[in-house]
Amino acid sequence: MNGIRFSCQEGMSILIQIDIVDYDNLSSLGMRITKYVNSNLRDIVRVLIDILETDPEFDLDGFFPRDYLMRKPQECRNAVNELYEIICSKNIRDFIKPKYEYLLYAILYWWEDCTDDEDDLIINPIDDEFKRDLNNDGKNSLKLIQDFEEYYYICFQDHDFLPEQLSSMVMLYLRNPKLLEMFFQHDNLDDYIDLMECDLRDRYLEMQSEKNRGLCNSLSENIVMELISVIKRFQKRIVHFENRDEVEITADIQDAIAGSLNSKYDLHISREFTMGRAIKKLGETDIYIRREGRTCYRLCSA
């Protein structure tokens, strides 16, 4: 691959965060460092995309965990283009999903392995003005952005997506979820599912399923307690309901419980409106308790 050169597209912002830049107080030099490093990342990923487009049978083994690649081969191929689009975005990314970090790390390793000349590892040269500004900055930035080995570090906030660290995180979570929060700076382990080792992924998913069932059962109990509380309040005003029909009582229940279900559990309550030739009238039909547009529970009329 000797002599490969790519020109940056004018006006393009290439914005994966670089670890040596302070983005809380981003300077013009910091932005230039960001664009420069990302221009190299962009052109390296572009080489892989060109290969994939030329050779549809090109094997992505080594770019993704074996199990992930076997289960979702098309998703893995799509991820290469998605990573390229992220790098070429016009917005600074303060976070990219672990699967893209894994892929970028693997692409850097692949690029180093298949490049004949060390001088070609860093694709884009640094112009004299940029070099002078970096030297005047009094930091080590010039050396870091010209040393390809440093790209394994400066392009990532951490390496928790790599197999050894990820397995340690998952095993710690399986033993004690709270300990994971204490010792690792992680977002959501669900983002790492496809990168997990097979047995750990299965155990993690089983644990999450049990946790969700527990939450569902707990939520059911809370809803029942809210309903009981409303009914008890109604019992104190039993005379008030003697001459009210089912439509009015249903509306009273809805009004009485809607606020607490929404504020405490982010649930919404609604009544089914009959249509066409339905025999039931409004109030004789079911009450639905929903979350995010889905029916979670249904209170049926007798």
XYZ file of C-alpha atoms in Angstrom:
302
model
C 0.000 0.000 0.000
C 2.964 2.266 -0.519
C 2.227 5.741 -1.744
C -1.481 5.778 -0.858
C -2.650 9.333 -0.249
C -6.094 10.805 0.369
C -7.164 14.429 0.413
C -9.567 15.738 3.042
C -12.849 17.028 1.688
C -12.991 20.765 2.123
C -15.356 21.925 4.846
C -15.843 18.451 6.258
C -15.955 18.134 10.049
C -14.528 14.804 11.161
C -15.473 14.474 14.744
C -14.773 11.493 16.928
C -13.307 12.883 20.145
C -9.559 12.515 20.624
C -8.363 11.835 24.156
C -5.608 14.476 24.141
C -8.050 17.335 23.412
C -9.989 19.212 26.096
C -13.524 19.404 24.723
C -14.858 21.313 27.703
C -12.639 24.200 26.621
C -12.188 23.428 22.948
C -9.617 25.640 21.246
C -9.116 26.125 17.524
C -5.927 24.069 17.798
C -7.844 21.321 19.585
C -10.345 21.263 16.737
C -7.532 21.041 14.187
C -6.017 18.115 16.084
C -9.409 16.435 16.128
C -9.914 16.915 12.401
C -6.403 15.771 11.565
C -6.530 12.523 13.536
C -10.009 11.767 12.273
C -8.952 12.441 8.678
C -6.485 9.583 9.070
C -9.147 7.353 10.618
C -11.567 8.246 7.830
C -9.128 7.378 5.059
C -8.121 4.088 6.681
C -11.765 3.032 7.026
C -12.338 4.138 3.434
C -9.693 1.655 2.261
C -11.594 -1.176 3.945
C -14.892 -0.006 2.442
C -13.320 0.020 -1.028
C -12.115 -3.536 -0.498
C -15.568 -4.670 0.631
C -17.191 -3.027 -2.370
C -14.682 -4.630 -4.745
C -14.770 -8.045 -3.097
C -18.177 -8.906 -1.546
C -16.679 -12.160 -0.261
C -13.967 -10.386 1.743
C -13.830 -12.066 5.143
C -14.413 -9.787 8.141
C -13.061 -12.397 10.536
C -10.969 -10.543 13.106
C -12.893 -7.296 12.734
C -15.681 -8.552 15.039
C -16.010 -11.269 17.675
C -16.478 -14.635 15.934
C -19.898 -15.276 17.466
C -21.197 -11.808 16.559
C -20.015 -12.172 12.964
C -21.660 -15.598 12.626
C -24.980 -14.476 14.098
C -25.253 -11.132 12.310
C -22.972 -11.086 9.246
C -24.874 -8.349 7.394
C -25.056 -6.125 10.466
C -21.295 -6.436 10.802
C -20.718 -5.452 7.174
C -23.100 -2.520 7.569
C -21.215 -1.394 10.678
C -18.142 -0.563 8.579
C -20.104 2.004 6.573
C -21.837 3.248 9.723
C -18.475 3.833 11.399
C -17.324 5.783 8.349
C -20.455 7.945 8.525
C -19.825 8.607 12.234
C -16.261 9.716 11.531
C -17.489 11.986 8.725
C -20.269 13.504 10.816
C -20.572 17.250 11.266
C -21.142 16.848 15.008
C -18.591 16.020 17.682
C -19.273 12.577 19.147
C -18.690 12.381 22.900
C -19.712 8.719 22.755
C -19.830 5.965 20.179
C -21.274 2.545 20.847
C -18.841 -0.201 21.897
C -19.357 -2.193 18.676
C -17.962 0.750 16.682
C -15.055 1.154 19.096
C -14.277 -2.542 18.729
C -14.434 -2.262 14.954
C -12.264 0.863 14.836
C -9.657 -0.774 17.071
C -9.664 -3.866 14.833
C -9.339 -1.728 11.686
C -6.302 0.049 13.141
C -4.733 -3.332 13.901
C -5.552 -4.571 10.378
C -4.117 -1.421 8.813
C -0.872 -1.758 10.728
C -0.629 -5.419 9.786
C -1.173 -4.945 6.051
C 0.804 -1.731 5.490
C 4.260 -2.423 4.068
C 5.981 0.799 5.034
C 5.761 2.372 8.493
C 5.759 5.794 6.894
C 2.407 4.997 5.262
C 0.600 4.209 8.521
C -0.224 7.892 9.049
C -1.889 8.747 5.759
C -2.129 12.551 5.814
C 0.956 14.762 6.208
C 1.032 17.698 8.619
C 1.629 21.067 6.976
C 4.310 23.413 8.288
C 1.898 25.904 9.844
C 0.046 23.202 11.776
C 3.363 21.690 12.880
C 4.582 25.102 14.100
C 1.385 25.714 16.082
C 1.670 22.296 17.698
C 5.289 22.934 18.673
C 4.370 26.330 20.142
C 1.613 24.738 22.200
C 4.201 23.290 24.567
C 2.529 19.891 24.688
C 3.403 16.548 23.215
C 0.545 16.602 20.703
C 2.708 16.665 17.565
C 4.526 13.464 18.520
C 1.306 11.714 19.576
C -0.678 12.388 16.413
C 2.244 11.289 14.206
C 2.818 8.032 16.091
C 0.417 5.374 14.812
C 0.812 3.270 17.965
C -0.686 6.141 19.953
C -3.885 5.921 17.904
C -4.798 2.782 19.876
C -5.049 5.056 22.919
C -5.875 8.612 21.872
C -8.893 7.526 19.780
C -10.601 5.770 22.701
C -11.699 6.918 26.139
C -11.064 3.412 27.475
C -10.750 -0.162 26.240
C -13.675 -1.769 28.041
C -14.937 -3.123 24.697
C -11.948 -5.473 24.369
C -12.548 -9.127 25.333
C -10.543 -9.321 28.559
C -11.874 -6.114 30.100
C -15.429 -6.763 28.934
C -15.432 -10.281 30.380
C -14.197 -8.888 33.697
C -17.034 -6.337 33.673
C -19.707 -8.914 32.879
C -18.465 -11.420 35.475
C -18.372 -8.701 38.102
C -21.908 -7.683 37.166
C -23.110 -11.278 37.419
C -21.640 -11.533 40.917
C -22.705 -8.122 42.157
C -24.161 -5.419 39.863
C -23.450 -2.669 42.382
C -19.754 -3.502 42.463
C -19.557 -2.931 38.729
C -20.753 0.644 39.198
C -18.049 1.176 41.831
C -15.066 -0.178 39.875
C -15.908 0.441 36.224
C -17.026 3.533 34.397
C -19.587 1.951 32.105
C -22.801 3.087 30.494
C -25.172 0.232 29.822
C -23.981 -3.354 29.467
C -26.783 -3.901 26.969
C -24.597 -1.951 24.521
C -21.962 -4.676 24.840
C -24.203 -7.742 24.369
C -22.962 -8.640 20.883
C -19.342 -8.314 22.019
C -19.702 -10.624 25.028
C -18.382 -14.167 25.093
C -21.179 -16.640 24.364
C -21.569 -18.137 27.838
C -21.362 -14.765 29.586
C -23.890 -13.254 27.191
C -26.340 -16.089 27.907
C -25.929 -15.673 31.667
C -26.262 -11.896 31.394
C -29.459 -12.153 29.346
C -30.921 -14.684 31.779
C -30.140 -12.361 34.680
C -31.709 -9.409 32.872
C -34.804 -11.469 32.092
C -35.210 -12.406 35.764
C -34.677 -8.778 36.754
C -37.340 -7.599 34.290
C -39.792 -10.209 35.535
C -39.184 -8.992 39.074
C -39.812 -5.398 38.027
C -42.995 -6.440 36.245
C -44.262 -8.298 39.303
C -43.373 -5.369 41.527
C -45.165 -2.976 39.176
C -48.268 -5.181 39.187
C -48.337 -5.144 42.959
C -47.964 -1.354 43.011
C -50.844 -0.902 40.576
C -53.053 -3.162 42.675
C -52.164 -1.180 45.801
C -53.036 2.082 44.025
C -56.410 0.619 42.997
C -57.095 -0.618 46.520
C -56.288 2.836 47.854
C -58.787 4.407 45.428
C -61.493 1.874 46.288
C -61.010 2.509 49.997
C -61.453 6.217 49.408
C -64.622 5.494 47.424
C -65.990 3.321 50.223
C -65.957 6.324 52.522
C -68.243 8.094 50.052
C -70.477 5.135 49.201
C -73.608 7.277 49.248
C -72.108 9.418 46.521
C -72.044 6.431 44.151
C -75.524 5.006 44.816
C -77.111 6.838 41.892
C -74.135 6.804 39.545
C -74.056 4.414 36.608
C -71.071 2.396 35.454
C -69.951 5.013 32.958
C -69.640 7.629 35.705
C -67.970 5.231 38.167
C -65.435 4.170 35.550
C -64.643 7.814 34.879
C -64.213 8.411 38.625
C -61.750 5.511 38.873
C -59.806 6.787 35.883
C -59.599 10.328 37.284
C -58.640 9.123 40.753
C -55.802 6.846 39.694
C -54.432 8.462 36.543
C -52.281 11.076 38.264
C -50.532 8.723 40.673
C -49.858 6.060 38.024
C -48.347 8.625 35.705
C -46.214 10.479 38.233
C -44.964 7.391 40.089
C -44.643 4.772 37.342
C -44.867 6.662 34.029
C -48.091 4.811 33.200
C -51.106 6.096 31.320
C -54.692 4.997 31.799
C -57.394 5.069 29.140
C -60.846 3.653 28.494
C -61.859 1.806 25.375
C -64.393 3.596 23.236
C -66.864 1.295 21.513
C -67.363 1.583 17.786
C -69.816 0.380 15.180
C -72.241 -2.297 16.351
C -70.439 -3.094 19.599
C -72.890 -4.279 22.266
C -70.973 -2.785 25.171
C -71.355 0.880 25.982
C -68.639 3.247 27.143
C -67.908 2.372 30.770
C -68.808 -1.274 30.395
C -65.654 -1.935 28.436
C -62.084 -2.432 29.635
C -59.725 0.085 31.190
C -56.216 -0.032 29.769
C -53.033 0.853 31.621
C -50.217 1.588 29.201
C -46.537 2.414 29.118
C -44.946 3.978 26.024
C -47.857 3.100 23.805
C -48.028 -0.553 24.842
C -50.826 -2.129 26.856
C -49.333 -3.398 30.079
C -52.482 -4.226 32.038
C -56.188 -4.413 31.381
C -58.944 -3.993 33.967
C -61.944 -5.934 32.672
C -65.553 -5.240 33.499
C -67.590 -7.965 35.104
